[in-house]
Coordinates of C-alpha atoms in Angstrom, one line a residue:
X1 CA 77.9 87.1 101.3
X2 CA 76.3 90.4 100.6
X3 CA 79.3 91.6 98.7
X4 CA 79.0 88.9 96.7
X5 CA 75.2 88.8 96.0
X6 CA 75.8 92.9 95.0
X7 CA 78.4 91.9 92.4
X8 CA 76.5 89.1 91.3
X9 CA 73.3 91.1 90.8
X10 CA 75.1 93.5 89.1
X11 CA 76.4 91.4 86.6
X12 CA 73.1 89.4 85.7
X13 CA 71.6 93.4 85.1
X14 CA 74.3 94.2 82.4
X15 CA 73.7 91.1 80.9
X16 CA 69.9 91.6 81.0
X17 CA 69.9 94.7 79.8
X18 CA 72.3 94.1 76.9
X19 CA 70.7 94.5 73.2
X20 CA 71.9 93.5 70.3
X21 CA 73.5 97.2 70.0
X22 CA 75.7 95.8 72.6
X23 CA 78.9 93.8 72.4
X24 CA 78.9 90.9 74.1
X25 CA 82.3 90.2 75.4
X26 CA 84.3 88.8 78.6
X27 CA 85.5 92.3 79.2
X28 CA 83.3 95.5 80.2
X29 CA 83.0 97.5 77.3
X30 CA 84.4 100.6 77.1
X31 CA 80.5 102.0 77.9
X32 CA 80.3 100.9 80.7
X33 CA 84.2 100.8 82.1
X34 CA 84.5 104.5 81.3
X35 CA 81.2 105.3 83.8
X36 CA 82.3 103.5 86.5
X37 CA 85.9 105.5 86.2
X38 CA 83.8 108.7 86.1
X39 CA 81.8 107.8 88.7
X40 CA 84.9 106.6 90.9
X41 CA 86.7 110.4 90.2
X42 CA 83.4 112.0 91.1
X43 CA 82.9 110.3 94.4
X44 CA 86.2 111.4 95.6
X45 CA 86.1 114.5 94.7
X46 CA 82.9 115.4 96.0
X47 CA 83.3 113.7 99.1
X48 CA 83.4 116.4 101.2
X49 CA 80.6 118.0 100.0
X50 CA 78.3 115.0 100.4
X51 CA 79.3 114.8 104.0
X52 CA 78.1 118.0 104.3
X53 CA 75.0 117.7 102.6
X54 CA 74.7 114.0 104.9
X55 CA 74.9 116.5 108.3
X56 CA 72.6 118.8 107.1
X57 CA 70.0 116.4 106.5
X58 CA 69.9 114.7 109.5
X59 CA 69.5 117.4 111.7
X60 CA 66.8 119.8 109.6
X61 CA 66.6 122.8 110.9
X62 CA 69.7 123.1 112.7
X63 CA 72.1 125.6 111.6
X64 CA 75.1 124.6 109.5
X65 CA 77.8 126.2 111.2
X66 CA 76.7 124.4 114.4
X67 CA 76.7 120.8 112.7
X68 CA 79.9 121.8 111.1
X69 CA 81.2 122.6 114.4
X70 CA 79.7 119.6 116.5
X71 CA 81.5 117.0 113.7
X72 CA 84.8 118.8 114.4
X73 CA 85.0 118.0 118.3
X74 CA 83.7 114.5 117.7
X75 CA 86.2 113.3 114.9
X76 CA 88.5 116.6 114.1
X77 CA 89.8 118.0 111.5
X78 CA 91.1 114.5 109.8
X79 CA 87.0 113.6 109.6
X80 CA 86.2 115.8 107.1
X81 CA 88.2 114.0 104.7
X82 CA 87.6 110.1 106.2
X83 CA 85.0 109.6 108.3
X84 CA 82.9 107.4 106.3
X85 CA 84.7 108.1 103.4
X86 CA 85.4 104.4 101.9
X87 CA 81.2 104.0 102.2
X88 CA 80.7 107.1 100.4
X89 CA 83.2 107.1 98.2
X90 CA 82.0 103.1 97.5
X91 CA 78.3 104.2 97.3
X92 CA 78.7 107.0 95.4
X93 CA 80.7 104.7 92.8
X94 CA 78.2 102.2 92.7
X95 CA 75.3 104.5 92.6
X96 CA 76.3 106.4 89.8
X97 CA 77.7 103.2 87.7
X98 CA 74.8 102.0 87.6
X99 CA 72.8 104.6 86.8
X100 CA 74.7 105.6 83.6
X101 CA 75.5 102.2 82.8
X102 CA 71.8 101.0 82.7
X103 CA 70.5 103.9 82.0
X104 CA 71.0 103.8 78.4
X105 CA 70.7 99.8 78.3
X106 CA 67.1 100.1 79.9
X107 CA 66.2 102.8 77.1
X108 CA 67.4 100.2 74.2
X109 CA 65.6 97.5 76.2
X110 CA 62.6 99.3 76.5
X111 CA 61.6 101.5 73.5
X112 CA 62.9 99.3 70.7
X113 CA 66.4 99.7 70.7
X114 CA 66.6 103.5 70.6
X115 CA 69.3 105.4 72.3
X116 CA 68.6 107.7 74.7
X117 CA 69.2 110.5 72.3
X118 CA 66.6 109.0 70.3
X119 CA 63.7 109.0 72.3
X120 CA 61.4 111.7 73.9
X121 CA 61.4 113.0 77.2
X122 CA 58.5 110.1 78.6
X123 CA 60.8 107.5 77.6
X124 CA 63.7 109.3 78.9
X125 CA 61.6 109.5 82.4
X126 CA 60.7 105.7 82.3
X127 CA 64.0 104.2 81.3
X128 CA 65.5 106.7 84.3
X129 CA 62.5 105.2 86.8
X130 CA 63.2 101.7 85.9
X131 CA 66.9 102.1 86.4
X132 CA 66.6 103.1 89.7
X133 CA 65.2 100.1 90.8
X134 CA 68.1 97.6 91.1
X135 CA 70.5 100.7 91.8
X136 CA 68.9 101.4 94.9
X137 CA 68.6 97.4 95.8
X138 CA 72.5 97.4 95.3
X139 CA 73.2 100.5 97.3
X140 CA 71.3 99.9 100.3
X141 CA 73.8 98.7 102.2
X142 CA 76.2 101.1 101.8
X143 CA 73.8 103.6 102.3
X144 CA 73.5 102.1 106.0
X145 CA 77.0 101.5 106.4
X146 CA 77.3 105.4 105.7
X147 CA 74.8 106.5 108.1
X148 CA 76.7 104.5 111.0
X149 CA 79.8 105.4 110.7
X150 CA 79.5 109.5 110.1
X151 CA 77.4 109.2 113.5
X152 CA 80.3 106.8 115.0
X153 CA 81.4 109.5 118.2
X154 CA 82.7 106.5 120.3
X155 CA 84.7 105.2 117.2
X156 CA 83.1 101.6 117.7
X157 CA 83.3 100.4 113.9
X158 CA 87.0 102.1 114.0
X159 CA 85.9 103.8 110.5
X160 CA 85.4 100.1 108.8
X161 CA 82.7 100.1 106.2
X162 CA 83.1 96.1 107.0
X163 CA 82.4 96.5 110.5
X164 CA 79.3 98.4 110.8
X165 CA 77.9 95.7 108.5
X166 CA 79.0 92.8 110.2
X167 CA 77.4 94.1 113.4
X168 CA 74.3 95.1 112.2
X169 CA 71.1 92.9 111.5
X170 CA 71.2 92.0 107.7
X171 CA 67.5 93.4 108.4
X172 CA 68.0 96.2 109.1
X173 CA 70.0 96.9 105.4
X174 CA 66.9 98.2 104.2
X175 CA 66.1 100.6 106.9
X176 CA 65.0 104.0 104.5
X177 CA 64.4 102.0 101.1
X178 CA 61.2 104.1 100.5
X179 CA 63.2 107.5 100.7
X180 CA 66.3 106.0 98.9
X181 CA 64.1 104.6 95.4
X182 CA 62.1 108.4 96.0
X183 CA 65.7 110.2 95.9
X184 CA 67.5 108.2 93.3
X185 CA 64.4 107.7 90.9
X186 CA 63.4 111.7 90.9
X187 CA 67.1 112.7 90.5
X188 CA 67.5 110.4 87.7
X189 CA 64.5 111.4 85.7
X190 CA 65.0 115.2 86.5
X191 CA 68.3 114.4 85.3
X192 CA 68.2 112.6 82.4
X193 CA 65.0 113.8 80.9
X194 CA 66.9 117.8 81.2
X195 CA 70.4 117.4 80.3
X196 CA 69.7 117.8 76.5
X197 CA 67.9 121.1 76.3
X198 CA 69.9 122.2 78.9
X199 CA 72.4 121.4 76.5
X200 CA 71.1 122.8 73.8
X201 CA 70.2 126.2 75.6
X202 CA 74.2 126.3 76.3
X203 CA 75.3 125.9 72.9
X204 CA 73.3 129.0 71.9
X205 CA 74.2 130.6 75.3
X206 CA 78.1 129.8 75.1
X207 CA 78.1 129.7 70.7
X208 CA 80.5 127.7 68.2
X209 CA 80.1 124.6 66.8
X210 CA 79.8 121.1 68.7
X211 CA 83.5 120.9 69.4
X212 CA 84.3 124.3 70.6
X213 CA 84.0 124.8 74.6
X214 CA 82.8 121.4 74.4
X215 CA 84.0 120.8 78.2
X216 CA 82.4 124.2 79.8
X217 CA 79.3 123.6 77.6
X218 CA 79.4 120.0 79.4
X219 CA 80.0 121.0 82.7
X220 CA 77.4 123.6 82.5
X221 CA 74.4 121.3 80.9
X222 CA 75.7 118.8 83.5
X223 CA 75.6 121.3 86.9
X224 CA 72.0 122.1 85.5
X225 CA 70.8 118.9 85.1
X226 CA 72.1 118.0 88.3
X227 CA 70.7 120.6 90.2
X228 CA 67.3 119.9 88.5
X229 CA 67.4 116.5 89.9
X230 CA 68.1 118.0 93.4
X231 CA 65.2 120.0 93.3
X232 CA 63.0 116.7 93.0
X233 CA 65.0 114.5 95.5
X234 CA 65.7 116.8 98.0
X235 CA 61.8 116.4 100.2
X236 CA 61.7 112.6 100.1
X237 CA 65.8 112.6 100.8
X238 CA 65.3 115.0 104.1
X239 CA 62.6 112.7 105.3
X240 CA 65.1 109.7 104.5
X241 CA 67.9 110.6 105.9
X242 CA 65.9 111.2 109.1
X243 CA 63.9 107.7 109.0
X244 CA 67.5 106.0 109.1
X245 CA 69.1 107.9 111.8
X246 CA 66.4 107.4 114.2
X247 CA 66.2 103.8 113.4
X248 CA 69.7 102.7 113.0
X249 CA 71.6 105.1 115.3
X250 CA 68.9 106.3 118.1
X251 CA 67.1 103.1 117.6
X252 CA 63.8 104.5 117.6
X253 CA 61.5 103.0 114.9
X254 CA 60.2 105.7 112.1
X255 CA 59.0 105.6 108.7
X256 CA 58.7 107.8 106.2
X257 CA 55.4 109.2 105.9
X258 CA 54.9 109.8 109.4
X259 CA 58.1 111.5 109.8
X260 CA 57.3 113.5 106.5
X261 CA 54.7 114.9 108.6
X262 CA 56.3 115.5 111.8
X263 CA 59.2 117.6 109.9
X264 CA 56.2 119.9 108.5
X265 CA 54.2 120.2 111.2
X266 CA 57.0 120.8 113.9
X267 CA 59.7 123.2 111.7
X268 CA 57.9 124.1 108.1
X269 CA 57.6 122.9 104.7
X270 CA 61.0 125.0 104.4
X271 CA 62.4 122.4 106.1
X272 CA 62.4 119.7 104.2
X273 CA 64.7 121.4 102.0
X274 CA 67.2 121.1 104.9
X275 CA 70.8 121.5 103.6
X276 CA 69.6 122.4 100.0
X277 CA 72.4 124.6 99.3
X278 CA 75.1 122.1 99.8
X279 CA 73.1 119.5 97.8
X280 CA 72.8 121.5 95.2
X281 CA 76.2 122.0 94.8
X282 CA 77.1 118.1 95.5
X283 CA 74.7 116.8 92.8
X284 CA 75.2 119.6 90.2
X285 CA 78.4 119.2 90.6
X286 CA 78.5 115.2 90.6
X287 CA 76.0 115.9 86.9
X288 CA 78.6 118.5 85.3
X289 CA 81.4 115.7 86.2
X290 CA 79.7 112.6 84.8
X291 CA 78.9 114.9 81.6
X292 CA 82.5 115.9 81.2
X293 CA 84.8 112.5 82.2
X294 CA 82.6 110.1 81.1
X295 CA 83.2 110.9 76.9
X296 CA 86.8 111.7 78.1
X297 CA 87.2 108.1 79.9
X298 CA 85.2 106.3 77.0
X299 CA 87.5 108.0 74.2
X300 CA 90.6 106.4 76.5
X301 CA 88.6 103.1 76.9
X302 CA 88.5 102.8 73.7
X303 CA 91.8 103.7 72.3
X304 CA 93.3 101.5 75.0
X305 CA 91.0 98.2 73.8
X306 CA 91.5 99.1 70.3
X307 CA 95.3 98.4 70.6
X308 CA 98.7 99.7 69.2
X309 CA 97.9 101.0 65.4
X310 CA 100.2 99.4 63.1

């Protein structure tokens, strides 16, 4: 039921956010198909980096090496590269599909059809804001689903995405939406509203015209935006990613602003940048990806629809 509701809301947003700039067809355009591939390669490749990150932030203030080592004797060596990986790897897909699939749609829809490269950095900030909205309604679940399951030491959901749903209260799905929409709104307008000057700072930086070292000067603008965006999110994501463990695995009720305060009072303002350097690194990386595969997956998108030349 959820699964289907998710797919369903999905849909309804690409057709509500469609201009006239867009084609309207049966088949996803070659926009949006080549973002959701992007996003798909991203995921798994920064999977174990976003576990990291996930460990680090649960436990502020708790040194890396001993989470690292903690996570080892619970799941071994194989849980580093599965232990909640189909809910990241799924989250992750959805979360970034979205986002650069409506993120440009939202712009059109909003300032008069003008592409984001169009507009100013205000409207770049807005359409990111507004994006972030139904991305974070559609994500919520995994985002629980995710928490359960890298915190699973008795092994009860066996690893199943599909399990640790079925046996938790659909109410509880939404246990940390406050942090989530603050993470995923100020990574997406840090993002967005950066990644063209940094673009334009590499091109001077790196030199040539717009085709040469057109993947490092990608990658680069990307990793910058990225890490821009981590900057923002990384507070509010802290204080998140505590709010759900105590509620969903401890079962003790929290909430965001309370535990905000606990976190600075108790350990430091320092410490809400638990894990930073790992995050850093997972969202500047997961930026300097999306820059460079999505224009490569679109140009194959489209040569693929287009058909045989004759």
């Amino acid at each position: 039921m959820t699964v289907r509701f998710l797919i369903s809301l999905l849909i309804a947003l690409l057709c509500f956010t469609s201009s006239k700039a867009d084609k309207v067809s049966l088949l996803p355009s070659p926009e949006t198909s080549s973002v959701f591939m992007s996003s798909f390669a991203t995921a798994a490749l920064l999977y174990p980096l976003d576990l990291l990150r996930s460990l680090s932030m649960t436990s502020p203030g708790t040194p890396v090496p001993k989470l690292v080592g903690d996570f080892y004797k619970d799941f071994g060596a194989k849980g580093f590269v599965s232990q909640g990986l189909a809910p990241e790897v799924s989250r992750a897909t959805v979360m970034r599909g979205v986002k650069f699939a409506l993120y440009p749609r939202f712009h059109r829809r909003l300032f008069s059809g003008r592409d984001p490269h169009e507009g100013t950095t205000a409207t770049k900030i807005a359409a990111a804001a507004a994006t972030s909205v139904p991305e974070v309604l559609l994500i919520m679940p995994l985002e629980v689903s995710k928490i359960l399951l890298t915190t699973d030491k008795t092994n009860k959901y066996g690893n199943s995405m599909i399990k640790a749903l079925s046996r938790t209260s659909p109410k509880k799905y939404m246990t940390g939406y406050l942090g989530v929409q603050y993470r995923q709104m100020s990574w997406g307008c840090g993002y967005f509203s950066t990644i063209g000057p940094y673009r334009k700072l590499v091109d001077k930086v790196v030199g040539g015209d717009e085709t040469s070292n057109a993947a490092l000067k990608s990658l680069l603008s990307g990793f910058a935006a990225g890490v821009t965006g981590a900057v923002l999110n990384t507070p509010g994501d802290t204080v998140r990613s505590v709010v759900m463990k105590r509620n969903l695995v401890e079962g003790v009720p929290a909430s965001f602003f309370p535990v905000a305060r606990e976190i600075v009072r108790e350990k430091g303002a320092g410490s809400l940048y638990a894990g930073f350097g790992a995050k850093a690194a997972h969202l500047g990386g997961g930026g300097a990806l999306m820059a460079l595969f999505t224009p490569m997956a679109r140009g194959w998108c489209e040569r693929r629809m287009a058909g045989p030349s004759v």
